[in-house]
Amino acid sequence: MPQTSIVRIDSSRSKKWGVSLLIAVAAAMLVILCFAPRFKLWQSFDLPEVDRYYDTLRQLENPFEDITNHVSRVNQWRLFFPFVGNLTGLSEWQFTTIPFLGCIATLFYIVILCQRAGMPIRDSLLLSTLLAMSPWYFVSTGWLAYFDSWVVFFMLVAAFSQNRIAVVTACLIAPWIDERFVLALPVLLVVRATWNDRIKAHPGAMSTMIPLIGIATSVYLVIRLIALATGTDPVAHTYAREHLALIQSIPITNLLWGVWFGHRIAWLFCIYFLYHCFKTYRRATFAVYSLAILLTTVGALVIAGDMHRSLEMLFPVCLAGALLSRDLLPSRFTYALAAAVVLSAILPARHQLWQESYPIHSLAYELQRERPSTSERVHAGIGRSSHMAAEGDFAGAMLIANKVLEIDQRAIEPRLHRAQLLASTGNFDLAEQDLVAASELNPSSADAAFFYGSMALQHGRYATALAKFQEALRLGGEDWPNRADCQAAVHLLTRPPEE
């Protein structure tokens, strides 16, 4: 009789992973209770929560579409998730969940590292909760289509994993999510070297891994350098020019607040990491490690306006410092972690940018927040679309204009705005349809008649223009704001030709 082989499942390992996943989910939920996203504002158009969302959806439709507005221009090279989403046919809703899944994946990996370091379940829960009270989590759960959670996940893999395939995969993928991964490489190597010494990894592990990390990351760098050298990089020169103009006006106090809100209580772990390096290594090595961390900190403050996000590059240092800090208070570590979690939950948190900041409130606060009214959403959407059109991004402006029209199809302002966009791109027939619809929705609207006349005038339809301007004067009355311009247009069209 032929013998059948039985595949045995390692139940203890599966159980450990299941517990780790539950801890990660619990930590995620605890943090949301204290620091919730402003989810009722996701329907707006002019807030950080959504300022790149619609542009990223354009990339989902076409990953290589040119995005020329200054808010989302940097997304041109952040192609991984739009490309994967486009390839797999993800819906907008499915695509939007990716950062949330990244939060669970990152917390799960943190718990796994805690377990491997010998931490009990309670300490793993406390530490993962504490480290989730950070910008990478706040942004990934609050700002739609920001993939910071996955960048942090791959940074942790590059810094802590002993699996070569996992590390190489992280270095190949992560730069195409956010180039900050490349800028964080010196810090990642510092953490990897320190952690390898702690776990007593194979003496040649570091020398073997460094070339793999370098080669895998260089794929992205070579492509970017070739694009820069051939003049096909749509981002670098424009971003640098705009960046240098803005950076000179940053208040020093905002930079200091940016440092604090980058990690808050978790800065203590960074400090302990440096202390551990000071005790463990020679002075030259300690100086090199300290310099890498210092330069990364300074660089994080100036490479982008959302500096609290850039400080995520130091997150592996925070985690390494936390894991190492058990040596400091081995018998009281749980109490120290619990105190840190409570203090971090009590202290205020906010998104700190160069010129502005946005407080992060509790879930109870956000549940009581009023949603923006329909008129506020329409006004914000028209403003956002107008700014994009002014920057030459007519495709993005039209996308927002269509979204605004879906909000209130009975309002004439969205139709007038879209008509202006269509006319400015030469689609006068389509613009005329919107103008006719606006006039039908509100036959007494002087603005609809005035805009109709203006576009007819631009396209040489003088009889139609004159009729519409005269209609606008009749409808507008004496106090109508556009009356003077309308009268000037009528005078121009009725003026006898010069001999």
Tab-separated table of C-alpha atoms in Angstrom:
chain	number	residue	atom	x	y	z
A	1	MET	CA	0.000	0.000	0.000
A	2	PRO	CA	1.455	3.394	-0.924
A	3	GLN	CA	2.220	5.570	2.058
A	4	THR	CA	0.804	9.053	2.135
A	5	SER	CA	2.922	11.839	3.567
A	6	ILE	CA	1.329	14.077	6.123
A	7	VAL	CA	2.190	17.763	6.101
A	8	ARG	CA	2.320	18.960	9.672
A	9	ILE	CA	1.383	22.521	10.444
A	10	ASP	CA	3.398	24.260	13.106
A	11	SER	CA	0.477	25.174	15.331
A	12	SER	CA	2.626	26.985	17.871
A	13	ARG	CA	3.983	29.328	15.213
A	14	SER	CA	0.542	29.953	13.757
A	15	LYS	CA	-0.788	30.672	17.234
A	16	LYS	CA	2.067	33.099	17.909
A	17	TRP	CA	1.378	34.938	14.652
A	18	GLY	CA	-2.339	35.028	15.411
A	19	VAL	CA	-1.683	36.550	18.824
A	20	SER	CA	0.705	39.078	17.267
A	21	LEU	CA	-1.953	40.085	14.750
A	22	LEU	CA	-4.506	40.549	17.533
A	23	ILE	CA	-2.038	42.725	19.442
A	24	ALA	CA	-1.434	44.826	16.332
A	25	VAL	CA	-5.162	45.339	15.770
A	26	ALA	CA	-5.683	46.178	19.441
A	27	ALA	CA	-2.883	48.755	19.354
A	28	ALA	CA	-4.334	50.308	16.194
A	29	MET	CA	-7.763	50.625	17.801
A	30	LEU	CA	-6.399	52.078	21.037
A	31	VAL	CA	-4.545	54.792	19.163
A	32	ILE	CA	-7.620	55.675	17.095
A	33	LEU	CA	-9.512	56.285	20.327
A	34	CYS	CA	-6.949	58.897	21.356
A	35	PHE	CA	-5.905	60.302	17.966
A	36	ALA	CA	-8.559	59.858	15.317
A	37	PRO	CA	-8.567	61.018	11.687
A	38	ARG	CA	-10.793	63.930	10.702
A	39	PHE	CA	-12.890	61.533	8.667
A	40	LYS	CA	-15.831	63.900	8.347
A	41	LEU	CA	-13.579	66.242	6.344
A	42	TRP	CA	-12.664	63.599	3.774
A	43	GLN	CA	-15.439	65.015	1.585
A	44	SER	CA	-13.649	68.331	1.225
A	45	PHE	CA	-11.104	69.302	-1.428
A	46	ASP	CA	-8.690	71.832	0.073
A	47	LEU	CA	-7.361	70.126	3.215
A	48	PRO	CA	-4.276	67.920	3.732
A	49	GLU	CA	-6.554	64.925	4.192
A	50	VAL	CA	-7.513	65.017	0.513
A	51	ASP	CA	-5.051	67.337	-1.219
A	52	ARG	CA	-3.338	64.473	-3.078
A	53	TYR	CA	-6.136	61.953	-3.020
A	54	TYR	CA	-7.749	62.775	-6.357
A	55	ASP	CA	-4.385	63.123	-8.080
A	56	THR	CA	-3.384	59.691	-6.799
A	57	LEU	CA	-6.647	58.312	-8.176
A	58	ARG	CA	-5.606	59.739	-11.537
A	59	GLN	CA	-2.424	57.693	-11.215
A	60	LEU	CA	-4.528	54.645	-10.429
A	61	GLU	CA	-6.240	55.174	-13.779
A	62	ASN	CA	-2.966	55.937	-15.561
A	63	PRO	CA	0.226	55.590	-13.453
A	64	PHE	CA	2.283	57.604	-15.941
A	65	GLU	CA	-0.035	60.592	-16.317
A	66	ASP	CA	1.684	63.968	-15.958
A	67	ILE	CA	0.664	65.775	-12.777
A	68	THR	CA	1.757	69.386	-12.970
A	69	ASN	CA	0.208	70.981	-9.891
A	70	HIS	CA	2.658	71.757	-7.088
A	71	VAL	CA	0.807	69.745	-4.425
A	72	SER	CA	1.084	66.363	-6.148
A	73	ARG	CA	3.966	66.860	-8.548
A	74	VAL	CA	6.258	64.681	-6.404
A	75	ASN	CA	3.898	61.740	-6.910
A	76	GLN	CA	5.228	61.350	-10.455
A	77	TRP	CA	7.890	58.925	-9.173
A	78	ARG	CA	5.799	57.290	-6.463
A	79	LEU	CA	4.467	54.666	-8.797
A	80	PHE	CA	4.389	51.370	-6.939
A	81	PHE	CA	0.866	51.320	-5.549
A	82	PRO	CA	-0.770	53.142	-8.492
A	83	PHE	CA	0.914	50.669	-10.844
A	84	VAL	CA	-0.109	47.641	-8.782
A	85	GLY	CA	-3.631	49.023	-8.383
A	86	ASN	CA	-3.932	49.665	-12.103
A	87	LEU	CA	-2.527	46.236	-12.963
A	88	THR	CA	-4.886	44.405	-10.623
A	89	GLY	CA	-7.921	46.557	-11.395
A	90	LEU	CA	-8.454	47.834	-7.856
A	91	SER	CA	-11.464	50.053	-7.305
A	92	GLU	CA	-11.068	53.484	-5.728
A	93	TRP	CA	-12.352	52.117	-2.419
A	94	GLN	CA	-9.974	49.161	-2.454
A	95	PHE	CA	-7.048	51.392	-3.361
A	96	THR	CA	-7.887	53.772	-0.514
A	97	THR	CA	-7.658	50.957	2.058
A	98	ILE	CA	-4.008	50.174	1.245
A	99	PRO	CA	-2.500	52.617	3.807
A	100	PHE	CA	-4.803	51.256	6.523
A	101	LEU	CA	-3.646	47.720	5.774
A	102	GLY	CA	-0.097	49.046	5.948
A	103	CYS	CA	-0.733	50.248	9.493
A	104	ILE	CA	-1.718	46.742	10.576
A	105	ALA	CA	1.236	45.207	8.715
A	106	THR	CA	3.696	47.612	10.361
A	107	LEU	CA	2.292	47.102	13.844
A	108	PHE	CA	2.257	43.340	13.279
A	109	TYR	CA	5.941	43.419	12.351
A	110	ILE	CA	6.738	45.573	15.394
A	111	VAL	CA	5.007	43.009	17.615
A	112	ILE	CA	6.928	40.187	15.932
A	113	LEU	CA	10.195	41.995	16.676
A	114	CYS	CA	9.097	42.524	20.260
A	115	GLN	CA	8.308	38.831	20.602
A	116	ARG	CA	11.675	37.859	19.160
A	117	ALA	CA	13.328	40.190	21.652
A	118	GLY	CA	11.659	38.252	24.459
A	119	MET	CA	8.976	40.759	25.417
A	120	PRO	CA	5.790	39.463	27.030
A	121	ILE	CA	2.433	40.166	25.409
A	122	ARG	CA	1.632	43.149	27.647
A	123	ASP	CA	4.918	44.877	26.806
A	124	SER	CA	4.439	44.172	23.095
A	125	LEU	CA	0.996	45.763	23.253
A	126	LEU	CA	2.241	48.777	25.174
A	127	LEU	CA	5.233	49.378	22.914
A	128	SER	CA	3.317	48.935	19.664
A	129	THR	CA	0.635	51.304	20.955
A	130	LEU	CA	3.238	53.884	21.935
A	131	LEU	CA	5.015	53.695	18.587
A	132	ALA	CA	1.724	53.986	16.713
A	133	MET	CA	1.184	57.401	18.301
A	134	SER	CA	3.443	58.783	15.576
A	135	PRO	CA	3.066	60.712	12.314
A	136	TRP	CA	3.367	57.621	10.119
A	137	TYR	CA	0.179	56.248	11.703
A	138	PHE	CA	-1.644	59.581	11.939
A	139	VAL	CA	-0.976	60.340	8.271
A	140	SER	CA	-1.772	56.852	6.977
A	141	THR	CA	-5.120	56.772	8.769
A	142	GLY	CA	-6.016	60.432	8.262
A	143	TRP	CA	-4.617	61.627	4.924
A	144	LEU	CA	-6.144	59.633	2.099
A	145	ALA	CA	-3.778	57.823	-0.293
A	146	TYR	CA	-0.657	58.585	1.752
A	147	PHE	CA	1.328	55.366	2.032
A	148	ASP	CA	3.628	56.247	4.940
A	149	SER	CA	2.731	53.043	6.796
A	150	TRP	CA	4.217	50.945	4.019
A	151	VAL	CA	7.350	53.089	3.809
A	152	VAL	CA	7.886	52.573	7.551
A	153	PHE	CA	7.154	48.849	7.171
A	154	PHE	CA	9.821	48.445	4.499
A	155	MET	CA	12.280	50.573	6.500
A	156	LEU	CA	11.848	48.212	9.445
A	157	VAL	CA	12.346	45.205	7.189
A	158	ALA	CA	15.520	46.742	5.768
A	159	ALA	CA	16.816	47.546	9.256
A	160	PHE	CA	15.860	44.417	11.217
A	161	SER	CA	15.116	41.460	8.951
A	162	GLN	CA	17.710	38.694	8.607
A	163	ASN	CA	16.017	37.379	5.461
A	164	ARG	CA	17.964	38.484	2.413
A	165	ILE	CA	15.022	38.138	0.033
A	166	ALA	CA	12.841	40.276	2.286
A	167	VAL	CA	15.500	42.981	2.596
A	168	VAL	CA	16.193	43.096	-1.142
A	169	THR	CA	12.464	43.219	-1.878
A	170	ALA	CA	12.034	46.108	0.550
A	171	CYS	CA	14.890	48.043	-1.075
A	172	LEU	CA	13.514	47.451	-4.567
A	173	ILE	CA	9.952	48.483	-3.744
A	174	ALA	CA	10.109	51.186	-1.079
A	175	PRO	CA	11.781	53.984	-3.138
A	176	TRP	CA	8.883	53.770	-5.588
A	177	ILE	CA	6.488	54.475	-2.712
A	178	ASP	CA	8.453	57.399	-1.294
A	179	GLU	CA	12.007	58.505	-1.983
A	180	ARG	CA	12.511	59.191	1.722
A	181	PHE	CA	13.448	55.516	1.982
A	182	VAL	CA	16.621	56.243	0.018
A	183	LEU	CA	17.449	59.231	2.195
A	184	ALA	CA	16.981	57.063	5.280
A	185	LEU	CA	19.518	54.424	4.157
A	186	PRO	CA	22.395	55.675	6.375
A	187	VAL	CA	20.168	55.434	9.447
A	188	LEU	CA	18.853	52.034	8.385
A	189	LEU	CA	22.399	50.717	8.098
A	190	VAL	CA	23.268	52.124	11.523
A	191	VAL	CA	20.275	50.381	13.064
A	192	ARG	CA	21.021	47.149	11.230
A	193	ALA	CA	24.640	47.110	12.410
A	194	THR	CA	23.632	47.827	16.003
A	195	TRP	CA	20.846	45.256	16.028
A	196	ASN	CA	23.046	42.590	14.423
A	197	ASP	CA	25.519	43.064	17.235
A	198	ARG	CA	22.733	42.817	19.782
A	199	ILE	CA	21.306	39.547	18.475
A	200	LYS	CA	24.818	38.230	17.779
A	201	ALA	CA	24.169	37.679	14.097
A	202	HIS	CA	26.722	35.864	11.960
A	203	PRO	CA	29.954	37.938	11.796
A	204	GLY	CA	29.676	38.234	8.017
A	205	ALA	CA	25.982	39.085	7.970
A	206	MET	CA	26.498	42.829	7.737
A	207	SER	CA	29.188	42.672	5.056
A	208	THR	CA	26.944	40.386	3.019
A	209	MET	CA	23.823	42.504	3.404
A	210	ILE	CA	25.326	45.926	2.611
A	211	PRO	CA	26.063	45.126	-1.081
A	212	LEU	CA	22.589	43.641	-1.493
A	213	ILE	CA	20.974	46.746	-0.030
A	214	GLY	CA	23.156	49.002	-2.162
A	215	ILE	CA	22.480	47.146	-5.411
A	216	ALA	CA	18.730	46.885	-4.817
A	217	THR	CA	18.363	50.560	-3.938
A	218	SER	CA	20.607	51.692	-6.781
A	219	VAL	CA	18.002	50.522	-9.318
A	220	TYR	CA	15.805	53.450	-8.342
A	221	LEU	CA	18.733	55.863	-8.103
A	222	VAL	CA	20.095	54.982	-11.542
A	223	ILE	CA	16.701	55.476	-13.186
A	224	ARG	CA	16.256	58.848	-11.477
A	225	LEU	CA	19.759	59.986	-12.425
A	226	ILE	CA	19.273	58.975	-16.046
A	227	ALA	CA	15.987	60.869	-16.158
A	228	LEU	CA	17.648	63.903	-14.588
A	229	ALA	CA	20.597	63.802	-16.988
A	230	THR	CA	18.383	63.450	-20.069
A	231	GLY	CA	15.945	66.155	-18.988
A	232	THR	CA	13.020	63.759	-18.692
A	233	ASP	CA	12.544	64.139	-14.932
A	234	PRO	CA	9.330	66.183	-14.541
A	235	VAL	CA	9.897	66.814	-10.845
A	236	ALA	CA	13.444	67.543	-9.688
A	237	HIS	CA	14.215	70.996	-11.131
A	238	THR	CA	10.769	72.476	-10.525
A	239	TYR	CA	10.569	71.056	-7.012
A	240	ALA	CA	14.009	72.380	-6.107
A	241	ARG	CA	13.192	75.861	-7.408
A	242	GLU	CA	9.894	76.073	-5.527
A	243	HIS	CA	11.436	74.479	-2.458
A	244	LEU	CA	14.301	76.938	-2.144
A	245	ALA	CA	11.885	79.843	-2.446
A	246	LEU	CA	9.694	78.542	0.381
A	247	ILE	CA	12.302	77.287	2.808
A	248	GLN	CA	13.611	80.763	3.561
A	249	SER	CA	10.315	81.807	5.132
A	250	ILE	CA	9.955	78.985	7.690
A	251	PRO	CA	9.614	80.288	11.273
A	252	ILE	CA	12.229	78.753	13.567
A	253	THR	CA	9.549	77.918	16.105
A	254	ASN	CA	7.771	75.801	13.499
A	255	LEU	CA	10.978	73.835	12.898
A	256	LEU	CA	11.316	73.179	16.611
A	257	TRP	CA	7.702	72.073	16.846
A	258	GLY	CA	8.295	69.891	13.804
A	259	VAL	CA	11.119	68.129	15.631
A	260	TRP	CA	8.966	67.499	18.684
A	261	PHE	CA	5.887	66.286	16.829
A	262	GLY	CA	8.026	64.011	14.695
A	263	HIS	CA	8.256	61.491	17.548
A	264	ARG	CA	7.156	63.161	20.803
A	265	ILE	CA	7.782	60.731	23.699
A	266	ALA	CA	9.522	58.276	21.377
A	267	TRP	CA	12.462	60.703	21.147
A	268	LEU	CA	13.536	59.184	24.461
A	269	PHE	CA	14.167	55.916	22.638
A	270	CYS	CA	16.327	57.709	20.062
A	271	ILE	CA	18.344	59.227	22.877
A	272	TYR	CA	18.775	55.838	24.518
A	273	PHE	CA	19.859	54.348	21.197
A	274	LEU	CA	22.660	56.914	21.022
A	275	TYR	CA	23.558	56.208	24.647
A	276	HIS	CA	23.745	52.493	23.860
A	277	CYS	CA	26.052	53.206	20.908
A	278	PHE	CA	28.202	55.426	23.124
A	279	LYS	CA	28.632	52.619	25.645
A	280	THR	CA	29.120	49.860	23.096
A	281	TYR	CA	31.318	51.191	20.308
A	282	ARG	CA	34.557	53.013	19.838
A	283	ARG	CA	34.436	56.778	19.729
A	284	ALA	CA	34.952	56.908	15.953
A	285	THR	CA	32.084	54.501	15.345
A	286	PHE	CA	29.854	56.372	17.762
A	287	ALA	CA	30.702	59.647	15.995
A	288	VAL	CA	29.766	58.193	12.596
A	289	TYR	CA	26.481	56.780	13.893
A	290	SER	CA	25.601	60.031	15.667
A	291	LEU	CA	26.415	62.066	12.568
A	292	ALA	CA	24.155	59.875	10.405
A	293	ILE	CA	21.257	60.381	12.808
A	294	LEU	CA	21.901	64.119	13.166
A	295	LEU	CA	22.129	64.744	9.414
A	296	THR	CA	18.983	62.717	8.822
A	297	THR	CA	17.160	64.787	11.447
A	298	VAL	CA	18.275	68.075	9.911
A	299	GLY	CA	17.544	66.832	6.413
A	300	ALA	CA	14.053	65.754	7.438
A	301	LEU	CA	13.250	69.325	8.447
A	302	VAL	CA	14.163	70.845	5.085
A	303	ILE	CA	13.464	68.296	2.350
A	304	ALA	CA	9.674	68.759	2.414
A	305	GLY	CA	7.024	70.991	3.920
A	306	ASP	CA	5.430	68.141	5.874
A	307	MET	CA	8.507	67.771	8.051
A	308	HIS	CA	6.771	65.689	10.702
A	309	ARG	CA	6.388	63.012	8.012
A	310	SER	CA	10.018	63.229	6.959
A	311	LEU	CA	11.115	62.511	10.518
A	312	GLU	CA	9.644	59.057	9.997
A	313	MET	CA	13.096	58.272	8.594
A	314	LEU	CA	14.239	57.979	12.218
A	315	PHE	CA	11.483	55.582	13.230
A	316	PRO	CA	13.736	52.471	13.064
A	317	VAL	CA	16.030	54.231	15.544
A	318	CYS	CA	13.059	54.703	17.891
A	319	LEU	CA	12.140	51.038	17.682
A	320	ALA	CA	15.727	49.865	18.154
A	321	GLY	CA	16.127	52.193	21.119
A	322	ALA	CA	12.900	50.863	22.633
A	323	LEU	CA	13.992	47.246	22.268
A	324	LEU	CA	17.420	48.027	23.720
A	325	SER	CA	16.040	50.090	26.595
A	326	ARG	CA	14.844	46.975	28.405
A	327	ASP	CA	18.403	46.717	29.694
A	328	LEU	CA	17.977	50.015	31.506
A	329	LEU	CA	14.995	49.028	33.665
A	330	PRO	CA	14.583	45.267	33.284
A	331	SER	CA	12.290	44.874	36.280
A	332	ARG	CA	10.301	48.055	35.768
A	333	PHE	CA	10.155	48.178	31.987
A	334	THR	CA	6.423	47.429	31.888
A	335	TYR	CA	5.646	50.297	34.253
A	336	ALA	CA	7.873	52.665	32.279
A	337	LEU	CA	6.132	51.706	29.039
A	338	ALA	CA	2.687	52.108	30.589
A	339	ALA	CA	3.614	55.562	31.887
A	340	ALA	CA	4.960	56.531	28.464
A	341	VAL	CA	1.754	55.369	26.757
A	342	VAL	CA	-0.422	57.371	29.157
A	343	LEU	CA	1.755	60.456	28.810
A	344	SER	CA	1.791	60.173	25.016
A	345	ALA	CA	-1.995	59.840	24.973
A	346	ILE	CA	-2.397	62.934	27.151
A	347	LEU	CA	0.083	65.186	25.361
A	348	PRO	CA	-1.268	66.958	22.265
A	349	ALA	CA	-0.363	65.711	18.804
A	350	ARG	CA	-0.614	67.494	15.503
A	351	HIS	CA	0.497	67.473	11.906
A	352	GLN	CA	3.267	70.069	11.907
A	353	LEU	CA	4.111	71.576	8.525
A	354	TRP	CA	6.403	74.462	7.656
A	355	GLN	CA	3.754	77.140	7.696
A	356	GLU	CA	0.735	75.564	9.374
A	357	SER	CA	-0.291	72.816	11.739
A	358	TYR	CA	-3.380	70.667	12.243
A	359	PRO	CA	-4.290	69.290	15.689
A	360	ILE	CA	-5.190	65.633	16.038
A	361	HIS	CA	-8.122	64.988	18.354
A	362	SER	CA	-9.775	61.989	19.962
A	363	LEU	CA	-12.392	59.812	18.310
A	364	ALA	CA	-15.059	61.281	20.609
A	365	TYR	CA	-14.163	64.763	19.377
A	366	GLU	CA	-14.235	63.745	15.733
A	367	LEU	CA	-17.598	62.026	16.094
A	368	GLN	CA	-19.055	65.346	17.243
A	369	ARG	CA	-17.441	67.359	14.437
A	370	GLU	CA	-19.873	68.785	11.917
A	371	ARG	CA	-19.507	67.751	8.327
A	372	PRO	CA	-18.839	70.554	5.839
A	373	SER	CA	-22.027	71.828	4.261
A	374	THR	CA	-22.796	71.311	0.599
A	375	SER	CA	-22.035	74.959	-0.187
A	376	GLU	CA	-18.705	74.748	1.673
A	377	ARG	CA	-17.709	71.652	-0.258
A	378	VAL	CA	-18.695	73.253	-3.557
A	379	HIS	CA	-16.773	76.425	-2.747
A	380	ALA	CA	-13.687	74.458	-1.670
A	381	GLY	CA	-13.813	72.270	-4.764
A	382	ILE	CA	-14.106	75.214	-7.148
A	383	GLY	CA	-11.202	76.904	-5.392
A	384	ARG	CA	-9.022	73.787	-5.634
A	385	SER	CA	-9.920	73.265	-9.272
A	386	SER	CA	-9.162	76.904	-10.081
A	387	HIS	CA	-5.719	76.676	-8.470
A	388	MET	CA	-4.920	73.542	-10.453
A	389	ALA	CA	-6.014	75.197	-13.696
A	390	ALA	CA	-3.845	78.219	-12.909
A	391	GLU	CA	-0.860	75.863	-12.618
A	392	GLY	CA	-1.636	74.311	-15.988
A	393	ASP	CA	-3.053	71.054	-14.630
A	394	PHE	CA	-6.310	71.134	-16.592
A	395	ALA	CA	-6.857	67.375	-16.342
A	396	GLY	CA	-6.748	67.572	-12.555
A	397	ALA	CA	-8.876	70.705	-12.530
A	398	MET	CA	-11.510	69.008	-14.675
A	399	LEU	CA	-11.520	65.944	-12.416
A	400	ILE	CA	-12.253	68.123	-9.374
A	401	ALA	CA	-14.839	70.124	-11.329
A	402	ASN	CA	-16.701	66.925	-12.198
A	403	LYS	CA	-16.574	65.790	-8.560
A	404	VAL	CA	-17.965	69.141	-7.431
A	405	LEU	CA	-20.809	68.901	-9.922
A	406	GLU	CA	-21.749	65.515	-8.457
A	407	ILE	CA	-22.194	67.154	-5.045
A	408	ASP	CA	-24.979	69.503	-6.132
A	409	GLN	CA	-26.298	69.206	-9.653
A	410	ARG	CA	-28.890	71.906	-9.005
A	411	ALA	CA	-26.297	74.620	-8.272
A	412	ILE	CA	-25.150	76.748	-11.180
A	413	GLU	CA	-21.693	77.671	-9.815
A	414	PRO	CA	-20.140	74.233	-10.547
A	415	ARG	CA	-21.502	74.323	-14.102
A	416	LEU	CA	-20.221	77.853	-14.694
A	417	HIS	CA	-16.808	76.846	-13.373
A	418	ARG	CA	-16.644	73.741	-15.548
A	419	ALA	CA	-17.779	75.769	-18.539
A	420	GLN	CA	-14.846	78.129	-17.990
A	421	LEU	CA	-12.425	75.192	-17.869
A	422	LEU	CA	-13.876	73.645	-21.018
A	423	ALA	CA	-13.763	76.933	-22.880
A	424	SER	CA	-10.167	77.589	-21.827
A	425	THR	CA	-9.160	74.255	-23.395
A	426	GLY	CA	-11.049	74.954	-26.614
A	427	ASN	CA	-14.094	72.800	-25.904
A	428	PHE	CA	-16.616	75.561	-26.471
A	429	ASP	CA	-19.436	73.231	-27.545
A	430	LEU	CA	-19.237	71.335	-24.243
A	431	ALA	CA	-18.875	74.593	-22.338
A	432	GLU	CA	-22.008	75.892	-24.033
A	433	GLN	CA	-23.933	72.851	-22.843
A	434	ASP	CA	-23.017	73.666	-19.238
A	435	LEU	CA	-23.969	77.320	-19.741
A	436	VAL	CA	-27.324	76.398	-21.212
A	437	ALA	CA	-27.923	73.992	-18.313
A	438	ALA	CA	-26.979	76.716	-15.803
A	439	SER	CA	-29.420	79.137	-17.437
A	440	GLU	CA	-32.172	76.539	-17.338
A	441	LEU	CA	-31.501	75.824	-13.666
A	442	ASN	CA	-31.679	79.514	-12.809
A	443	PRO	CA	-33.197	81.593	-15.638
A	444	SER	CA	-32.766	84.767	-13.572
A	445	SER	CA	-29.004	84.342	-13.130
A	446	ALA	CA	-27.137	87.324	-14.509
A	447	ASP	CA	-23.814	85.513	-13.913
A	448	ALA	CA	-24.801	82.631	-16.187
A	449	ALA	CA	-25.710	85.019	-18.975
A	450	PHE	CA	-22.530	87.052	-18.417
A	451	PHE	CA	-20.244	84.002	-18.561
A	452	TYR	CA	-22.076	82.785	-21.661
A	453	GLY	CA	-21.518	86.136	-23.319
A	454	SER	CA	-17.835	86.224	-22.312
A	455	MET	CA	-17.137	82.840	-23.874
A	456	ALA	CA	-19.099	83.651	-27.002
A	457	LEU	CA	-17.038	86.829	-27.329
A	458	GLN	CA	-13.757	84.900	-26.947
A	459	HIS	CA	-14.768	82.588	-29.774
A	460	GLY	CA	-15.933	85.286	-32.178
A	461	ARG	CA	-19.669	84.734	-31.826
A	462	TYR	CA	-20.397	88.432	-31.454
A	463	ALA	CA	-24.172	88.384	-31.992
A	464	THR	CA	-24.626	85.713	-29.329
A	465	ALA	CA	-22.255	87.567	-27.018
A	466	LEU	CA	-24.149	90.854	-27.364
A	467	ALA	CA	-27.494	89.170	-26.711
A	468	LYS	CA	-26.174	87.469	-23.580
A	469	PHE	CA	-24.527	90.633	-22.218
A	470	GLN	CA	-27.740	92.563	-22.698
A	471	GLU	CA	-29.665	89.790	-20.973
A	472	ALA	CA	-27.196	89.885	-18.077
A	473	LEU	CA	-27.668	93.655	-17.671
A	474	ARG	CA	-31.407	93.185	-17.618
A	475	LEU	CA	-31.225	90.418	-15.006
A	476	GLY	CA	-28.462	91.873	-12.843
A	477	GLY	CA	-29.925	95.150	-11.772
A	478	GLU	CA	-28.053	98.260	-10.639
A	479	ASP	CA	-26.097	96.607	-7.803
A	480	TRP	CA	-24.845	93.585	-9.731
A	481	PRO	CA	-21.021	93.294	-9.208
A	482	ASN	CA	-20.259	92.544	-12.871
A	483	ARG	CA	-22.408	95.361	-14.217
A	484	ALA	CA	-19.514	97.649	-15.183
A	485	ASP	CA	-17.685	94.898	-17.080
A	486	CYS	CA	-20.887	93.886	-18.815
A	487	GLN	CA	-21.622	97.461	-19.880
A	488	ALA	CA	-18.108	97.791	-21.248
A	489	ALA	CA	-18.596	94.627	-23.302
A	490	VAL	CA	-21.919	95.893	-24.690
A	491	HIS	CA	-20.297	99.220	-25.569
A	492	LEU	CA	-17.484	97.397	-27.370
A	493	LEU	CA	-19.865	95.244	-29.385
A	494	THR	CA	-22.224	98.091	-30.319
A	495	ARG	CA	-19.540	100.654	-31.136
A	496	PRO	CA	-19.682	101.674	-34.820
A	497	PRO	CA	-16.675	100.533	-36.834
A	498	GLU	CA	-14.003	103.161	-37.369
A	499	GLU	CA	-13.653	104.449	-40.848
